[in-house]
Short mmCIF file of C-alpha atoms in Angstrom, two decimals:
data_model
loop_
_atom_site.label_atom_id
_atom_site.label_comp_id
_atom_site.label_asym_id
_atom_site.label_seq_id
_atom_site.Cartn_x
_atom_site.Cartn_y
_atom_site.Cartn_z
CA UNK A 855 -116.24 -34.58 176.90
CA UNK A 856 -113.95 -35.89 179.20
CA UNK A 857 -114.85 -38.76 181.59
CA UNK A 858 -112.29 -39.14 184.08
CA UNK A 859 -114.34 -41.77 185.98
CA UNK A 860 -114.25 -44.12 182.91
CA UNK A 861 -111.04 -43.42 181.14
CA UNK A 862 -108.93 -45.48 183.19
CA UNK A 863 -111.18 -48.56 182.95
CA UNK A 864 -111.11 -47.30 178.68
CA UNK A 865 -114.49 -46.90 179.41
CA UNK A 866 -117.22 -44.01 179.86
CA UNK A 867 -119.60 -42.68 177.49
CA UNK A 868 -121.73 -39.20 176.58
CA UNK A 869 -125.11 -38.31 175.19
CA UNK A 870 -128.27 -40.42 174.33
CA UNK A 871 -129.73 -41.01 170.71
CA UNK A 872 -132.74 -40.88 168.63
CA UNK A 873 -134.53 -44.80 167.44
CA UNK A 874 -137.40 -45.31 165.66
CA UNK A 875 -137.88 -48.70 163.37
CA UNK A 876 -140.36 -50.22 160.78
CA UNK A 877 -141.87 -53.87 159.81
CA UNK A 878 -139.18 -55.74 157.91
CA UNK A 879 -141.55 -56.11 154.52
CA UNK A 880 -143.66 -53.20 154.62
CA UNK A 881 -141.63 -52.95 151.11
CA UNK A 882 -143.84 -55.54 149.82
CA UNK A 883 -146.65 -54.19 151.58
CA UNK A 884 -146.25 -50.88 149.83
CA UNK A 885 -145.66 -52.00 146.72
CA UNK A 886 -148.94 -53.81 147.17
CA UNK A 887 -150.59 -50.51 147.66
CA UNK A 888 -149.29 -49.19 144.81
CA UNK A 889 -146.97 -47.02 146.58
CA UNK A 890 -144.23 -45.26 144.43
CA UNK A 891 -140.31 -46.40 143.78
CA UNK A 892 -139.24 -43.18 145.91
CA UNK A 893 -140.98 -44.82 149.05
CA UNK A 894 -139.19 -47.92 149.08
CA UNK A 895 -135.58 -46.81 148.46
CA UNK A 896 -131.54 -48.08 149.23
CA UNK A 897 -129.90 -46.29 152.66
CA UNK A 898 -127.89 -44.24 150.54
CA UNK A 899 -130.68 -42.82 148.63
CA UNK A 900 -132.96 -41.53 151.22
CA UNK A 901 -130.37 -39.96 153.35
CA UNK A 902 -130.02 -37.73 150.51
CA UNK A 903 -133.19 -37.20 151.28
CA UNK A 904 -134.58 -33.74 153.00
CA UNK A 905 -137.42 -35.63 154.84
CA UNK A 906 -139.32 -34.02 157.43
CA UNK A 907 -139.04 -35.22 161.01
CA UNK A 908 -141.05 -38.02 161.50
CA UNK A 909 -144.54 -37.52 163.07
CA UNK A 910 -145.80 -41.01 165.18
CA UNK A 911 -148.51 -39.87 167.25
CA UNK A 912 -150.96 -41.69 165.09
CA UNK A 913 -148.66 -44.30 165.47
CA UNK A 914 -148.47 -45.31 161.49
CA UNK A 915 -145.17 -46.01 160.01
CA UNK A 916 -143.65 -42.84 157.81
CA UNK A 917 -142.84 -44.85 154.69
CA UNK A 918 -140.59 -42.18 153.67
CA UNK A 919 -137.51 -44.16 155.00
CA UNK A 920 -138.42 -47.54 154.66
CA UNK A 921 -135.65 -49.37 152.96
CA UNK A 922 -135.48 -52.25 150.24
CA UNK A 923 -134.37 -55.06 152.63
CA UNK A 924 -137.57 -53.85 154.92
CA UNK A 925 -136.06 -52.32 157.68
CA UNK A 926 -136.97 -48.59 158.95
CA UNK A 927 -133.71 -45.54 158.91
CA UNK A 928 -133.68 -43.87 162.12
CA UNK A 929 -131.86 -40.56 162.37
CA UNK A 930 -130.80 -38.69 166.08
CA UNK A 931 -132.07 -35.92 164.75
CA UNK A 932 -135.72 -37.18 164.35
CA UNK A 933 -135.76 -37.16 168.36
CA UNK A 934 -138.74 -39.75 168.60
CA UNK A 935 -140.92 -40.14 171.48
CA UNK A 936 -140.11 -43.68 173.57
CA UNK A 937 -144.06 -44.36 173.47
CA UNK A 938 -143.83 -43.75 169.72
CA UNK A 939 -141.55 -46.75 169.62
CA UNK A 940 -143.86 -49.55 170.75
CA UNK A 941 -144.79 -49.56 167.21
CA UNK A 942 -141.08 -50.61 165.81
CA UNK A 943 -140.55 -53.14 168.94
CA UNK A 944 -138.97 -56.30 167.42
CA UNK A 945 -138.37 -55.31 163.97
CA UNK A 946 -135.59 -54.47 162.04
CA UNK A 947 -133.86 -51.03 162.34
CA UNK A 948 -130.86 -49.10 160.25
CA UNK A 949 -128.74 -46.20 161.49
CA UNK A 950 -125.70 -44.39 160.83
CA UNK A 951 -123.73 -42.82 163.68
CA UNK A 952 -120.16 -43.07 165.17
CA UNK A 953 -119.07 -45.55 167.37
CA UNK A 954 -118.10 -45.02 171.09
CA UNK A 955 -114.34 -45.59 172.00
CA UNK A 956 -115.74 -47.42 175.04
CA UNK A 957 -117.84 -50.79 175.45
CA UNK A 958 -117.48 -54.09 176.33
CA UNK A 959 -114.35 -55.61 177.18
CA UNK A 960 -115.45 -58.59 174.90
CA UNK A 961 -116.95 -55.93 172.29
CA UNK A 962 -119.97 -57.63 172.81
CA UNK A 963 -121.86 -54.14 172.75
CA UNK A 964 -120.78 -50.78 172.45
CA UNK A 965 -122.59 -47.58 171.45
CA UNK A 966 -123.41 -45.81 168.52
CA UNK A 967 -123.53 -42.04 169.19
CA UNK A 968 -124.51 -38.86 167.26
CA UNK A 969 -120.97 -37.63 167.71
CA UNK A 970 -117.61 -38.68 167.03
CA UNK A 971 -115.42 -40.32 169.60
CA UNK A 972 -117.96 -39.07 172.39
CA UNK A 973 -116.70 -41.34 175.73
CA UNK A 974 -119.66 -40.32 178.23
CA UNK A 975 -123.08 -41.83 176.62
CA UNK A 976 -126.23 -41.20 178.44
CA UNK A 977 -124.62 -38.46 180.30
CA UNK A 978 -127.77 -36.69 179.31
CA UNK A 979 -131.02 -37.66 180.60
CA UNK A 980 -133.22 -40.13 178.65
CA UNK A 981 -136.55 -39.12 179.60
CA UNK A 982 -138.87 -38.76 176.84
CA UNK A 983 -136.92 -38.60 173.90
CA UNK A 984 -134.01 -40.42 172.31
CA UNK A 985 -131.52 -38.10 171.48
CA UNK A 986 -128.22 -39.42 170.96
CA UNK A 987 -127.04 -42.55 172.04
CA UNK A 988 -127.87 -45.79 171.24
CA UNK A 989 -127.02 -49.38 173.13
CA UNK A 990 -125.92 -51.89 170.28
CA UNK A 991 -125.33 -55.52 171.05
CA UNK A 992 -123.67 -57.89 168.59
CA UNK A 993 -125.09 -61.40 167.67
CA UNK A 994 -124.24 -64.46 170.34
CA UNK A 995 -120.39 -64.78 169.88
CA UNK A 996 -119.50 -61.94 167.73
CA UNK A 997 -117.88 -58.81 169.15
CA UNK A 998 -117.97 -55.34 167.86
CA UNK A 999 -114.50 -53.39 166.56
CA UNK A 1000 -114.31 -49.84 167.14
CA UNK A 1001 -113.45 -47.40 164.27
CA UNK A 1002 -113.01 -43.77 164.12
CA UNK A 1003 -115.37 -43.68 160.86
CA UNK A 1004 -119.24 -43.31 160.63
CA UNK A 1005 -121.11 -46.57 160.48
CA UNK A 1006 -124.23 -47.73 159.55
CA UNK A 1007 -125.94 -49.89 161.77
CA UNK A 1008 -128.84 -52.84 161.15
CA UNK A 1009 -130.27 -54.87 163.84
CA UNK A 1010 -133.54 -55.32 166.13
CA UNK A 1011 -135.16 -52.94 168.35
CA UNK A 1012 -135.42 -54.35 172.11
CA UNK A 1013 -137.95 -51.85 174.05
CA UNK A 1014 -137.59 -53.58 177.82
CA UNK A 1015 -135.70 -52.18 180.77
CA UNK A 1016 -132.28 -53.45 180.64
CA UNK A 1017 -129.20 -52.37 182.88
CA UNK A 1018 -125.78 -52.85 181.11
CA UNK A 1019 -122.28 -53.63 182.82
CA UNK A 1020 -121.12 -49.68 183.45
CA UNK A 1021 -124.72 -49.17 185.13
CA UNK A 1022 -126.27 -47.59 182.13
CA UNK A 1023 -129.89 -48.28 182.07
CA UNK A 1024 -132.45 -47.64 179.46
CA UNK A 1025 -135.62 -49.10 177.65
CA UNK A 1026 -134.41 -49.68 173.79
CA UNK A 1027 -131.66 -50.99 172.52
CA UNK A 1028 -130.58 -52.88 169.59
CA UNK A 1029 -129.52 -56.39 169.14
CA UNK A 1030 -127.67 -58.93 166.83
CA UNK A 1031 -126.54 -56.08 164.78
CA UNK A 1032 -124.53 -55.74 161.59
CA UNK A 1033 -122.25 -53.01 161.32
CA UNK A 1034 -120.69 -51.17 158.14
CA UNK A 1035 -118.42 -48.31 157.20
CA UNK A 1036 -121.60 -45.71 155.58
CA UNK A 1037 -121.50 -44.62 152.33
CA UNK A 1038 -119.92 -41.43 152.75
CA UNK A 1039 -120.23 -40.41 149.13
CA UNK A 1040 -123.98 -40.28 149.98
CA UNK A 1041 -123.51 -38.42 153.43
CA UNK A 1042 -122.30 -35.28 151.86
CA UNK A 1043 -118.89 -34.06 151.43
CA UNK A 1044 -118.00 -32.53 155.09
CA UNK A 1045 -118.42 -36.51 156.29
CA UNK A 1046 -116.41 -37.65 153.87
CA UNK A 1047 -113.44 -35.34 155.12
CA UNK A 1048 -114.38 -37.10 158.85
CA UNK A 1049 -113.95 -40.39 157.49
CA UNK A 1050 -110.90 -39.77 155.49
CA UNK A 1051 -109.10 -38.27 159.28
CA UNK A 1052 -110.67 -41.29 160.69
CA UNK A 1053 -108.43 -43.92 158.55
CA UNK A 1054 -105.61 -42.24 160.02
CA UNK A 1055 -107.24 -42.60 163.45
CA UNK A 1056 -106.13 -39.05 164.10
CA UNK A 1057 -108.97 -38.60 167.08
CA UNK A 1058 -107.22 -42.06 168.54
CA UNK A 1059 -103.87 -40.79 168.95
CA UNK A 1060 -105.01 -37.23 169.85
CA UNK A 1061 -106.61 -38.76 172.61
CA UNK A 1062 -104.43 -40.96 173.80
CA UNK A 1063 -101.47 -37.98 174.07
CA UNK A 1064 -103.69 -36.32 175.77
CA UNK A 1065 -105.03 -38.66 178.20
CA UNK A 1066 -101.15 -38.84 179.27
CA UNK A 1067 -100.63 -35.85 179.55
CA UNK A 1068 -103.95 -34.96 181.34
CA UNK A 1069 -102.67 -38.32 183.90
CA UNK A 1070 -99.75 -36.61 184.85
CA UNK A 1071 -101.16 -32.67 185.07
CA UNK A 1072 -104.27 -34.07 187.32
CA UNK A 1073 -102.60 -36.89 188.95
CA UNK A 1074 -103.05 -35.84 192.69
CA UNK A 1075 -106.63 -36.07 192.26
CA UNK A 1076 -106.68 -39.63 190.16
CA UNK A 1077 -104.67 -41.24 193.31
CA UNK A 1078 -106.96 -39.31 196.09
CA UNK A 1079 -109.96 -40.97 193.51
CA UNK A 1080 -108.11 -44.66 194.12
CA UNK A 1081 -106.12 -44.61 191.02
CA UNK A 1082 -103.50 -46.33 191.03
CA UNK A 1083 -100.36 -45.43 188.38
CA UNK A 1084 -97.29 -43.35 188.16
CA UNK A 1085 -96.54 -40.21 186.11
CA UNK A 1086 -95.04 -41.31 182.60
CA UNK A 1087 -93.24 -38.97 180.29
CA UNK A 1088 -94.92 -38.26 177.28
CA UNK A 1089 -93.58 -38.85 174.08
CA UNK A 1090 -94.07 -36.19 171.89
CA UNK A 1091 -92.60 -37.16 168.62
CA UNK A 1092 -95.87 -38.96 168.52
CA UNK A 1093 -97.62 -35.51 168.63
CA UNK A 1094 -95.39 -34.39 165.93
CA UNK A 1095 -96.43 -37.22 163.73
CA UNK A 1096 -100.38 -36.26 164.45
CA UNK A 1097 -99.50 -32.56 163.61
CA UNK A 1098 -97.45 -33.84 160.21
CA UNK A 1099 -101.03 -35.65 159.55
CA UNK A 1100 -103.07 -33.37 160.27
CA UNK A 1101 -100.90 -30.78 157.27
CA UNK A 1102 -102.33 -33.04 155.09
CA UNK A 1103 -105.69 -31.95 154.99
CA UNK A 1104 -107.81 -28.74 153.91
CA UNK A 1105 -106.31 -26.52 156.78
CA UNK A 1106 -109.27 -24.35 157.25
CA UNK A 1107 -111.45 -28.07 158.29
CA UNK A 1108 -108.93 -29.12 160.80
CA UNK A 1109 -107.69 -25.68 161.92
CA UNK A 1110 -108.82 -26.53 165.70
CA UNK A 1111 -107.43 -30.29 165.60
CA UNK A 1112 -103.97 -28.81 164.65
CA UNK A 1113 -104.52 -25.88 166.77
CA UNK A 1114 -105.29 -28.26 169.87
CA UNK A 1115 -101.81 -30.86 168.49
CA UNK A 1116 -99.83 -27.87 169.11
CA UNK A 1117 -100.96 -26.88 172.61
CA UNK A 1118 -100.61 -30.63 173.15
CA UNK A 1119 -97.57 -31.07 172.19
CA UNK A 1120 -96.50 -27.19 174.28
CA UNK A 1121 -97.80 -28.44 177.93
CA UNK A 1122 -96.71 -31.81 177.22
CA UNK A 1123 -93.17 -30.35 176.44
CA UNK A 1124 -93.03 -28.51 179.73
CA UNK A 1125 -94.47 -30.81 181.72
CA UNK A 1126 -92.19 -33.09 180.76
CA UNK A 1127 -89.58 -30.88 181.89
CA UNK A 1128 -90.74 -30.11 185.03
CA UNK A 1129 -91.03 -33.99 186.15
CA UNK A 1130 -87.35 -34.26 185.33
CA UNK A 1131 -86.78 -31.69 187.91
CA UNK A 1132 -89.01 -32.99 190.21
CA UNK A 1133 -91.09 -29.79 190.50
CA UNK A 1134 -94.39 -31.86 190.77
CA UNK A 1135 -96.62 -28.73 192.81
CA UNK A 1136 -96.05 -26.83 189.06
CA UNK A 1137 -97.38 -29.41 186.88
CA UNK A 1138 -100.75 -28.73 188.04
CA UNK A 1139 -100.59 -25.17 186.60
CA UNK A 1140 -101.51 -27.02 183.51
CA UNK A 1141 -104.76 -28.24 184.79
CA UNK A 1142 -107.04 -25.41 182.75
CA UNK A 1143 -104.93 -25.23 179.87
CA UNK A 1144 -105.23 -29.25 179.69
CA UNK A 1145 -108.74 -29.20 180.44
CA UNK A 1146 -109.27 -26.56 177.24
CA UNK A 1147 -108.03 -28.78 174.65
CA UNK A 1148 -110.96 -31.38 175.36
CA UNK A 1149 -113.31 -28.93 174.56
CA UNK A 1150 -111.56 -27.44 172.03
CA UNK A 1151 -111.84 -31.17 170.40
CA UNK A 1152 -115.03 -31.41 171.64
CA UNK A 1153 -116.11 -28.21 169.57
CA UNK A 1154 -114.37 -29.73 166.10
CA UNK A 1155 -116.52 -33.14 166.63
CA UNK A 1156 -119.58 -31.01 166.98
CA UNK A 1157 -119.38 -29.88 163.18
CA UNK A 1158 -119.64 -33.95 162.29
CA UNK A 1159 -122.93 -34.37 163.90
CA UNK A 1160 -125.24 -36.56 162.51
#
């Protein structure tokens, strides 16, 4: 989960994710058909939905998911083929995801992942599939804000090779989008729970203690990488505050979270102390103890994946 490469520049991303889209009114054209109210129903309703995984070799639209303003849910999980895709090209897709800490400078696009907080997106290959990451571009002027919480997404599917400004390249994306917190009520309780850490942007602060302390405990290798910066003393009270937080939730979902605070806020205590006295060769005793507590996060985010 970590990308070292990117976090300086508050930039990197992980995974790749699944897109598939429909024809903004084939509603109406179901209707027309004579096809029942269950086919043609809100976000919120079908994701409540236990649909099957969507079959396009045919290339036909699955009208399960078509939605009342005419555009098509896509879900990561669905894993559609790219050539199944062709059929969506320039119409209107919907999908709910998390947003990538990274993006452009000018939040002009960003990327909406299957995972929380992920900060190293297409780190798997895209070959045939989509699996978990999705380019999303705002409209001409607009910029997108990052949040913690899940979000559902509406805009147009772009199938054309297109290289963005970190290097990522890939063949859909989607464009002038429209972005809104999702109806957790309708995602099922262990989402809401995400959403209601989220407000208090606990994975935000997590990371950022731990980015600092990570700088110091694995700073010989940032400067030998052309980093420049100097070792900073951490301030834990704001770990303290995270922990306090974190007390206020079911225990048993956050366990790891305040597990992972209080290692945190250990190593950064020590560290701490040992750059007072100088003793810089120790601090990089840390460096697998440090390098833990990402994955340790990494395994809590994996329970919200969508």
């Amino acid at each position: 989960m970590k990308s070292k490469s990117k976090k300086k520049s508050k930039n990197g991303l992980k995974i790749t994710i699944a897109v598939i889209v429909i024809i903004i009114f084939a509603s109406i054209f179901m209707i027309s058909m004579g096809a029942s109210k269950e086919n043609v129903e809100n976000i919120s309703e079908v994701q409540n939905k236990n649909t099957d995984n969507i079959s396009l070799s045919d290339g036909k639209l699955n009208t399960k998911r078509i939605m009342r303003d005419g555009s098509y849910q896509i879900r990561f999980s669905d894993l559609v083929s790219l050539d199944a895709l062709e059929v969506y090209k320039d119409k209107t897709v919907t999908a709910i995801g998390y947003l990538s800490p990274i993006g452009a400078y000018d939040g002009s696009f960003t990327y909406l992942m299957n995972l929380p907080y992920q900060t190293c997106p297409y780190c798997l290959p895209s070959d045939t599939k989509i699996t978990n990451t999705l380019a999303i571009f705002a409209k001409n002027g607009n910029s997108i804000e990052f949040t913690e919480a899940a979000v559902m997404v509406r805009g147009t599917l772009k199938l054309e090779p297109y290289t963005d400004e970190y290097g990522y390249s890939y063949n859909y994306r989607l464009v002038d989008v429209e972005i809104e917190e999702a109806d957790t009520s309708e995602l099922g309780e262990k989402i809401a729970l995400y959403n209601e850490i989220a407000e208090k942007e606990i994975l935000t602060r997590m990371m950022e203690s731990l980015y600092a302390v990570d700088d110091n405990i694995f700073y010989d290798q940032y400067i030998a990488n052309g980093y420049e910066y100097e070792r900073q003393i951490v301030d834990t009270t704001v770990i303290d505050e995270l922990i306090t937080d974190l007390e206020t939730f079911n225990k048993d979902e956050v366990k790891i979270l305040i597990d992972t605070a209080k290692e945190l806020k250990e190593i950064a205590t020590e560290t701490n102390k040992l750059m007072e006295e100088e003793k810089y060769d120790k601090i990089a005793d840390y460096q697998e103890k440090t390098e833990q507590l990402f994955y340790s996060i990494n395994d809590w985010m994996e329970a919200y994946e969508l």
